[in-house]
Tab-separated table of N, CA, C and O in Angstrom:
chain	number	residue	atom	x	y	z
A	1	UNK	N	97.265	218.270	189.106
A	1	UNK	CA	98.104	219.431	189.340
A	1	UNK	C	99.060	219.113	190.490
A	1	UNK	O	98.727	218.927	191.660
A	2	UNK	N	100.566	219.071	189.874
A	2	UNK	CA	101.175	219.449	191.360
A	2	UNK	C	101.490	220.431	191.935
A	2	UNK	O	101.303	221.574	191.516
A	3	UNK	N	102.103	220.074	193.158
A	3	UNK	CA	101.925	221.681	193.791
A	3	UNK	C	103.456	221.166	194.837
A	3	UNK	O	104.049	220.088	194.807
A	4	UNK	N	103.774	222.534	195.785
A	4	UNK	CA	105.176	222.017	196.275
A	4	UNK	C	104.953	222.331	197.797
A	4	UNK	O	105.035	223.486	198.212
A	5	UNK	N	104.658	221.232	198.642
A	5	UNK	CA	104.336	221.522	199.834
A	5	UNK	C	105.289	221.152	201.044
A	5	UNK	O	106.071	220.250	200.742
A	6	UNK	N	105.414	221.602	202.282
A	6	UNK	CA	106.599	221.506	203.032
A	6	UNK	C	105.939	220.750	203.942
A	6	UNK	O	104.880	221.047	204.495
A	7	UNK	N	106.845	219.367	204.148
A	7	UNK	CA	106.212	218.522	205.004
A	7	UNK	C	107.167	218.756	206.248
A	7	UNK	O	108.379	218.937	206.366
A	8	UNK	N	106.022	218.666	207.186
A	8	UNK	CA	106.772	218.629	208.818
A	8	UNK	C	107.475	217.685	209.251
A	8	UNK	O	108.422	217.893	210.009
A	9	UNK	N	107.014	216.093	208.706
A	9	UNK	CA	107.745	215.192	209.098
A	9	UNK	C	108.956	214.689	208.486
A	9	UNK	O	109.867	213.996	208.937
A	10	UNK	N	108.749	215.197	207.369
A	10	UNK	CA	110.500	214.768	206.392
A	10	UNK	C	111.218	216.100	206.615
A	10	UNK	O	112.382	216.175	206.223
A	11	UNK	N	110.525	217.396	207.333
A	11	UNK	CA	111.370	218.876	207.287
A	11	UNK	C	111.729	219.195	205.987
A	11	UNK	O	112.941	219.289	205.795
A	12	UNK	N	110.901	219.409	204.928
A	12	UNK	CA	111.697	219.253	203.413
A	12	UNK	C	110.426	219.932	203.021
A	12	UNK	O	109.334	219.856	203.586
A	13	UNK	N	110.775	220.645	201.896
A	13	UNK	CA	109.900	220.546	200.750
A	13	UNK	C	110.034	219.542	199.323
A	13	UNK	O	110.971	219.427	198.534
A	14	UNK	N	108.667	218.871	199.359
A	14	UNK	CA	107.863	217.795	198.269
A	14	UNK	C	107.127	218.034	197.580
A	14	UNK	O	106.090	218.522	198.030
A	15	UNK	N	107.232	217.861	196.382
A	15	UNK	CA	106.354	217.874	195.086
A	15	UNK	C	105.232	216.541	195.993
A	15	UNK	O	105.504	215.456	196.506
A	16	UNK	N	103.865	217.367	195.824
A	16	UNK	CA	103.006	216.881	195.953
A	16	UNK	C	101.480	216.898	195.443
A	16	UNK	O	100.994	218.009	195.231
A	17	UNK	N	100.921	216.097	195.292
A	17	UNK	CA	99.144	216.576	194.241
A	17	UNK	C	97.962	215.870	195.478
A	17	UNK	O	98.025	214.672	195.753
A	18	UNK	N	97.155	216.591	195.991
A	18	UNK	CA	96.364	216.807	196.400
A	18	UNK	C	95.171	215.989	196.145
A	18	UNK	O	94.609	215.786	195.069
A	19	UNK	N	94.777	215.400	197.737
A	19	UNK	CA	93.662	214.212	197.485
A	19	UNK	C	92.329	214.309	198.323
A	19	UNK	O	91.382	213.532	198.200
A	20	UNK	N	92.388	215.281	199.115
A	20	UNK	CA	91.829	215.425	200.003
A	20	UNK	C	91.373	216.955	200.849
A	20	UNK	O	92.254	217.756	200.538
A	21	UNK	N	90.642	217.454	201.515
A	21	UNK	CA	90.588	218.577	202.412
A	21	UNK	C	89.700	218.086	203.900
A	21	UNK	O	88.533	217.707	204.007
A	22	UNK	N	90.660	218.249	204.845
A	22	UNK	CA	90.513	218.012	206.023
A	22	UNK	C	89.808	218.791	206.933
A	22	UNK	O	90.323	219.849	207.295
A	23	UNK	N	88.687	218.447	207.384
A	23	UNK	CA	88.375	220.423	208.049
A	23	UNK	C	88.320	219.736	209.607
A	23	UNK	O	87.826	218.655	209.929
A	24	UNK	N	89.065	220.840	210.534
A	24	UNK	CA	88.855	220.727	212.161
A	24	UNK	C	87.743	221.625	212.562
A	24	UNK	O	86.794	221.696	211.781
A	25	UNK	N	87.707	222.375	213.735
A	25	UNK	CA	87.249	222.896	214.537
A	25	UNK	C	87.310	224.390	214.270
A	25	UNK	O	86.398	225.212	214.175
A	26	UNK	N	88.846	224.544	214.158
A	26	UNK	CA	89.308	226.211	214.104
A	26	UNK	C	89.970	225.851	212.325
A	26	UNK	O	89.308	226.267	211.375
A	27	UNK	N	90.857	225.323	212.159
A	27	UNK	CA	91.054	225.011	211.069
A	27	UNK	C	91.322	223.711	209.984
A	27	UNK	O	90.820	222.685	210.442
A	28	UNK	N	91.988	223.501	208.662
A	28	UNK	CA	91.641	222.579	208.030
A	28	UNK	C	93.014	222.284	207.333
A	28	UNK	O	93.922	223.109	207.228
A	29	UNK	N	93.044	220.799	206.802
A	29	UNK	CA	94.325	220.560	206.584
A	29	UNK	C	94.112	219.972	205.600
A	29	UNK	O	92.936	219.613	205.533
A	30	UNK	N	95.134	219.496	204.193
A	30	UNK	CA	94.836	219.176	202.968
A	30	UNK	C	95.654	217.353	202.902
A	30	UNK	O	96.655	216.931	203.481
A	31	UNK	N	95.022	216.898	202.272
A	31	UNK	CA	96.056	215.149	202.681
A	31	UNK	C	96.391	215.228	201.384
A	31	UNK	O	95.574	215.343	200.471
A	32	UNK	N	97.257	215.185	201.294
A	32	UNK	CA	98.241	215.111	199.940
A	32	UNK	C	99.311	213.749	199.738
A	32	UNK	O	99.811	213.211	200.726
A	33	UNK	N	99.557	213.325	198.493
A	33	UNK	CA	100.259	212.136	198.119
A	33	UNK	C	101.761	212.938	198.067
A	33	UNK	O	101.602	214.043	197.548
A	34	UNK	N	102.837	212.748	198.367
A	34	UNK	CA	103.952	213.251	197.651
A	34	UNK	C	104.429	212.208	197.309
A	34	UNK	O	104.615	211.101	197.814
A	35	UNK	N	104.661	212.831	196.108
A	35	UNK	CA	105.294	211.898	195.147
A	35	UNK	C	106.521	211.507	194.565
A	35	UNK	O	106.760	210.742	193.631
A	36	UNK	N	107.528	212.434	195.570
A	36	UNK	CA	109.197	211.810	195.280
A	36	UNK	C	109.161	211.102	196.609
A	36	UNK	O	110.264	211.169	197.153
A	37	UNK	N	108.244	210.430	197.331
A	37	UNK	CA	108.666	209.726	198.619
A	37	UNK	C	107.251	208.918	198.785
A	37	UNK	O	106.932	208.616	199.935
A	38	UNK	N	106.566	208.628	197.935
A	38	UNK	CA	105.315	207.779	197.980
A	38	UNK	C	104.740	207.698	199.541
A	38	UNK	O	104.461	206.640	200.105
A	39	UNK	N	104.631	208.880	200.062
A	39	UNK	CA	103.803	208.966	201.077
A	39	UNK	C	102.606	209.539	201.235
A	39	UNK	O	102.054	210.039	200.255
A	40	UNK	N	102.073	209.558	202.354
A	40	UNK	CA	100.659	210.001	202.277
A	40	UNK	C	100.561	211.417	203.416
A	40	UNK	O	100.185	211.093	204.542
A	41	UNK	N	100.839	212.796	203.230
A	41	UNK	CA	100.788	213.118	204.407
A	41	UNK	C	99.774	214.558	204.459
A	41	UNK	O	99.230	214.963	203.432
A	42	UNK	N	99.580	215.368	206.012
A	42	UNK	CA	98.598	216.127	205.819
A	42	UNK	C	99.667	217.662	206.353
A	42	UNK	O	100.588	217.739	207.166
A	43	UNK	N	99.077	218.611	205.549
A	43	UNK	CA	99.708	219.299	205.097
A	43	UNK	C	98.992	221.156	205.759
A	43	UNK	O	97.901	221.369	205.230
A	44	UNK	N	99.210	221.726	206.224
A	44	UNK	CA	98.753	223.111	206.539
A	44	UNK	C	98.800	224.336	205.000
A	44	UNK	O	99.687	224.677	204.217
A	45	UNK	N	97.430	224.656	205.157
A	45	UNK	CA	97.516	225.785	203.684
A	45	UNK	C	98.731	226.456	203.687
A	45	UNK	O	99.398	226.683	202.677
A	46	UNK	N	99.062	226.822	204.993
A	46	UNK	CA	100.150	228.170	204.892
A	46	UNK	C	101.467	227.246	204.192
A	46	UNK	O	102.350	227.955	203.711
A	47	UNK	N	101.590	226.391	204.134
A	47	UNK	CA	102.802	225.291	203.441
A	47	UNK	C	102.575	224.952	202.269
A	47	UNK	O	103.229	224.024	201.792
A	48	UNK	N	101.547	225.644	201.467
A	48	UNK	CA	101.659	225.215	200.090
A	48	UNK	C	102.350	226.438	199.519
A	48	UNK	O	102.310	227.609	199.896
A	49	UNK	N	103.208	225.672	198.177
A	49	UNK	CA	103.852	226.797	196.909
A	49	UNK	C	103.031	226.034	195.704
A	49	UNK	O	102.341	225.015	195.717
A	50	UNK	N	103.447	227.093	194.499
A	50	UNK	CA	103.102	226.457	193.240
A	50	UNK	C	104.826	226.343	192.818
A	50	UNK	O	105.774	227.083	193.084
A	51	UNK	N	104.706	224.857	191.920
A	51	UNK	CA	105.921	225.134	191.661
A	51	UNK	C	106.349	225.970	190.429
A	51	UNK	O	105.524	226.430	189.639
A	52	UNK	N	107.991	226.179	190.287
A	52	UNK	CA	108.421	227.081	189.190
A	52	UNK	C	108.882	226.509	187.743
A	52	UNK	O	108.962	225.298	187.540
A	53	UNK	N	109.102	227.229	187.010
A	53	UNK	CA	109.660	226.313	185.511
A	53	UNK	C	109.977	225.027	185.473
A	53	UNK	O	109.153	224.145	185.232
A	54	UNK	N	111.583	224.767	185.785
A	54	UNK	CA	111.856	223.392	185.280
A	54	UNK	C	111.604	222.168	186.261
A	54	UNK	O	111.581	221.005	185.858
A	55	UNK	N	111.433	222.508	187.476
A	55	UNK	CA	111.147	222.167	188.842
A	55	UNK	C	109.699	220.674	188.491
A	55	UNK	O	109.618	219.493	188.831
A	56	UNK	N	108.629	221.802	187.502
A	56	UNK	CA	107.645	220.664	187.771
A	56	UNK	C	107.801	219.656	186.203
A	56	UNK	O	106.783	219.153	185.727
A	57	UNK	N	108.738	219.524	185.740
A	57	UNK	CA	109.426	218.880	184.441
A	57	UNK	C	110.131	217.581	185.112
A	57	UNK	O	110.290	216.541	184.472
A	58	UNK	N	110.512	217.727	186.368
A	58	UNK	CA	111.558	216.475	187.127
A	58	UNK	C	110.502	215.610	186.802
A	58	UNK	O	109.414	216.076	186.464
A	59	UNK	N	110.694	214.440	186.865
A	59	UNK	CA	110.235	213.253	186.955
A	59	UNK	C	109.924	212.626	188.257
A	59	UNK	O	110.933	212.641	188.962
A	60	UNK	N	108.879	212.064	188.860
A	60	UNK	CA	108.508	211.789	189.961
A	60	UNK	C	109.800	210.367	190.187
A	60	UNK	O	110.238	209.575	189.352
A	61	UNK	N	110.112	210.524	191.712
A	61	UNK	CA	110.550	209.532	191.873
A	61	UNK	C	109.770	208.117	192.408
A	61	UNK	O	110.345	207.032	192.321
A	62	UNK	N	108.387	208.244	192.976
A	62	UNK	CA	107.495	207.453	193.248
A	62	UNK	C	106.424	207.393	192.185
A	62	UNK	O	106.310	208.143	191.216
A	63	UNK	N	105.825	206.594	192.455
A	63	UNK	CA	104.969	206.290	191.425
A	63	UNK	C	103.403	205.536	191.974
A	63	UNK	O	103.445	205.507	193.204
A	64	UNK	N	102.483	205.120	191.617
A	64	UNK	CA	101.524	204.648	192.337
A	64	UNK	C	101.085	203.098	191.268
A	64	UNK	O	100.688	202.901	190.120
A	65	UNK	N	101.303	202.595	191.998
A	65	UNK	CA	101.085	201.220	191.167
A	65	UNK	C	100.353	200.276	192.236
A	65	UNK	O	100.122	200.617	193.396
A	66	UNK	N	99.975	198.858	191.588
A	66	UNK	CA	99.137	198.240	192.555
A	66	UNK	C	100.100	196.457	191.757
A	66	UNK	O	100.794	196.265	190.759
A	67	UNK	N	99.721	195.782	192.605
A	67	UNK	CA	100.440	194.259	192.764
A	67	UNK	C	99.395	193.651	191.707
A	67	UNK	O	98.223	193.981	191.884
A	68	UNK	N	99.742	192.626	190.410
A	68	UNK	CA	99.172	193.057	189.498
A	68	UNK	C	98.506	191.429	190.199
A	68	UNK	O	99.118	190.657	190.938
A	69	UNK	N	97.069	191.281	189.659
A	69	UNK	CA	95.742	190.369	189.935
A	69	UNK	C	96.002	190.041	191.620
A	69	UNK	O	95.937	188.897	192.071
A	70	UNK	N	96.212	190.884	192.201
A	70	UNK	CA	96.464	190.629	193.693
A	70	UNK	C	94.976	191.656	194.742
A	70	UNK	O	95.048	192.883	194.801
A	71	UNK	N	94.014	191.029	195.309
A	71	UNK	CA	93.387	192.251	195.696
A	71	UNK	C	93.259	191.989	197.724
A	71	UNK	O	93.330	190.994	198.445
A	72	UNK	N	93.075	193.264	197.942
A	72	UNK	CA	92.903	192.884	199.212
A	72	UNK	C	92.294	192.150	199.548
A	72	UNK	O	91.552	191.595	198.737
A	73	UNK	N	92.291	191.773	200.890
A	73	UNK	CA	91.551	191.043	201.581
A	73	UNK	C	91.464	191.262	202.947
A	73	UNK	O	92.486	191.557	203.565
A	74	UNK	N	89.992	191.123	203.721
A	74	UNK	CA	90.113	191.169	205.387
A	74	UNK	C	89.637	189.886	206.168
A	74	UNK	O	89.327	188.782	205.718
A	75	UNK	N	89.672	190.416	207.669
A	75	UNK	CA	89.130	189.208	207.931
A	75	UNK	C	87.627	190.047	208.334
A	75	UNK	O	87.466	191.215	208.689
A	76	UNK	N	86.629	188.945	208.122
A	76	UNK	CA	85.159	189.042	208.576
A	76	UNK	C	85.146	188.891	210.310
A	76	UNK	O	86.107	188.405	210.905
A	77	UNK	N	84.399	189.189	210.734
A	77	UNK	CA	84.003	188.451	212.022
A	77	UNK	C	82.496	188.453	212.417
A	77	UNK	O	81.714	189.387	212.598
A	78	UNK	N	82.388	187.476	212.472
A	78	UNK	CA	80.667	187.523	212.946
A	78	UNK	C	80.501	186.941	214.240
A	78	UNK	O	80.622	185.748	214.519
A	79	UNK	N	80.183	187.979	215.083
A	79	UNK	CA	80.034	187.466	216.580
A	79	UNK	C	78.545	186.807	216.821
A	79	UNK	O	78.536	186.249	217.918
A	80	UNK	N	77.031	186.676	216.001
A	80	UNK	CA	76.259	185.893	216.658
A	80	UNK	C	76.908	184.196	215.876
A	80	UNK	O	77.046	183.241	216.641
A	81	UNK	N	77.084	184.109	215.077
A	81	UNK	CA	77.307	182.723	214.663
A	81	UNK	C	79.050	182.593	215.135
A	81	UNK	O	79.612	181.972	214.233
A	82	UNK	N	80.082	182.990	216.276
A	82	UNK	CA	81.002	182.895	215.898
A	82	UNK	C	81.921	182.194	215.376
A	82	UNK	O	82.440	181.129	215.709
A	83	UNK	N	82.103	183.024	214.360
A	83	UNK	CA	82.935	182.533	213.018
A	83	UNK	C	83.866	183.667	212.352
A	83	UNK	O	83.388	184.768	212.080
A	84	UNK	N	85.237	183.350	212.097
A	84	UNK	CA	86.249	184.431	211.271
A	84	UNK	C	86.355	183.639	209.769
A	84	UNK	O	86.759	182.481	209.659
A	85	UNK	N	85.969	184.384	208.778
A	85	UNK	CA	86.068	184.316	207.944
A	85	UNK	C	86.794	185.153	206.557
A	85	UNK	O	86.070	185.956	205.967
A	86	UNK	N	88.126	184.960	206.095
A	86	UNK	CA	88.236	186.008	205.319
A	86	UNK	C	87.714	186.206	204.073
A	86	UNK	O	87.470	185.218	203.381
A	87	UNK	N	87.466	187.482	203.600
A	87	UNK	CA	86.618	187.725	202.527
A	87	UNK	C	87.727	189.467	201.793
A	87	UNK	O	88.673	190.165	202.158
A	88	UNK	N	86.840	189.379	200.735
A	88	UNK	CA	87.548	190.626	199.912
A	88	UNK	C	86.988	191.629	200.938
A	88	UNK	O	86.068	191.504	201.746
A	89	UNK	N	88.256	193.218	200.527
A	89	UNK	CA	87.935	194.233	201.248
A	89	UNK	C	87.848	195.377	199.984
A	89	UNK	O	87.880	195.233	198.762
A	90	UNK	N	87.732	196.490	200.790
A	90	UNK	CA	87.809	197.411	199.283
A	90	UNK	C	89.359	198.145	199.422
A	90	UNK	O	90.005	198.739	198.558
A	91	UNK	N	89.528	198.000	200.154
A	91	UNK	CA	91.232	198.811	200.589
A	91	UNK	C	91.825	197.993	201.484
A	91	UNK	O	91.208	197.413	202.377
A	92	UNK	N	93.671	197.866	201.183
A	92	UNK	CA	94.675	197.322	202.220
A	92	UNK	C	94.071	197.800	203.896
A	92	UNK	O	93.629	198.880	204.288
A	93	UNK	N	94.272	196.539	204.594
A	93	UNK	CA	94.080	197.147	205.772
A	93	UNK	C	95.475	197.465	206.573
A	93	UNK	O	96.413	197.285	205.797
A	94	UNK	N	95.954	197.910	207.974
A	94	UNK	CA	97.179	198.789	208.126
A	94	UNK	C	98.144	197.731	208.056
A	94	UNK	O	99.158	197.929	207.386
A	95	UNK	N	97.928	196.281	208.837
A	95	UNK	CA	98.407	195.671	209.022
A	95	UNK	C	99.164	194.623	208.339
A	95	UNK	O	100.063	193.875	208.726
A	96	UNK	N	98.449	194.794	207.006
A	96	UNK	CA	98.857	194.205	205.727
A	96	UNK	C	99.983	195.003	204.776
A	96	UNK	O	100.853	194.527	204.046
A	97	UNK	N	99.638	196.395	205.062
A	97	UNK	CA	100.319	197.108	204.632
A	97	UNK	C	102.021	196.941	205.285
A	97	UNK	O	103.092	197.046	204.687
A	98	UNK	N	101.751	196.666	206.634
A	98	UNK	CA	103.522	196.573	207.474
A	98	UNK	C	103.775	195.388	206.934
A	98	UNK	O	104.878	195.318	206.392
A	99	UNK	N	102.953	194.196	206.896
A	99	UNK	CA	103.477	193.174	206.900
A	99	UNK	C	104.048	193.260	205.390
A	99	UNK	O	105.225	192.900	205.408
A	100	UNK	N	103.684	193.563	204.275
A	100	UNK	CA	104.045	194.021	202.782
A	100	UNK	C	105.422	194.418	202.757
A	100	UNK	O	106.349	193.827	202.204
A	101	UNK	N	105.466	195.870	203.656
A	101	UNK	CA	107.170	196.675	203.693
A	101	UNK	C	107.846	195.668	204.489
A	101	UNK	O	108.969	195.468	204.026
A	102	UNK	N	107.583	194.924	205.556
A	102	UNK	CA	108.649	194.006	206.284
A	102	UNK	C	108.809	192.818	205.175
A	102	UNK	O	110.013	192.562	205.166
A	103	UNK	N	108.231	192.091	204.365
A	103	UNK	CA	108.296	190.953	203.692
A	103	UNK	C	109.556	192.030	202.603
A	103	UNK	O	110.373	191.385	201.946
A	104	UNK	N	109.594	193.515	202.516
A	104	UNK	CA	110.274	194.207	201.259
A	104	UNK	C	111.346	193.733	201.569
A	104	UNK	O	111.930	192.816	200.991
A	105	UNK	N	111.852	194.601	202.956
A	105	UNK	CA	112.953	194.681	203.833
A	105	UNK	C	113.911	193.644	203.858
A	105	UNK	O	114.874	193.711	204.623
């Protein structure tokens, strides 16, 4: 389901679908994908809409795809034998991720 949520950091409203619920202290925040700007961001209830007729018919401009037979990888570290070793991870780590958009750039 998408939904049309107003992000603080682009100041805009984004078609976005929902991945997550965040809970604080006093209150809770929803992490949402938007998907005309392939970002990842977190979002306050009072900022959600549903969207209207032809609105949720647009076509996403992002998309979610993955680098095809490519999988992450981290580095290990084992401090009693020390030794760095890299090995598979289950998710990009941050740093791989910059280095990815700077190699785009």
């Amino acid at each position: 389901q998408v939904y049309v949520v107003f992000s603080e950091e682009l100041k805009c409203w984004c078609r976005a679908v929902f991945q997550s619920v965040q809970c604080h202290t006093v209150h809770y925040q929803l992490r949402c994908f938007l998907v005309d700007y392939a970002k990842y961001s977190l979002v306050e209830p009072d900022n959600i809409r549903v969207p209207v007729g032809v609105f949720t018919r647009l076509p996403y401009r992002a998309k979610k795809c993955s680098l095809y037979c490519t999988k992450p990888v981290t580095l290990h570290l084992d401090f009693c034998e020390n030794t760095a070793k890299i090995g598979p991870a289950k998710r990009w780590d941050t740093a791989a991720i910059q280095h990815f958009r700077d190699l785009l750039k």
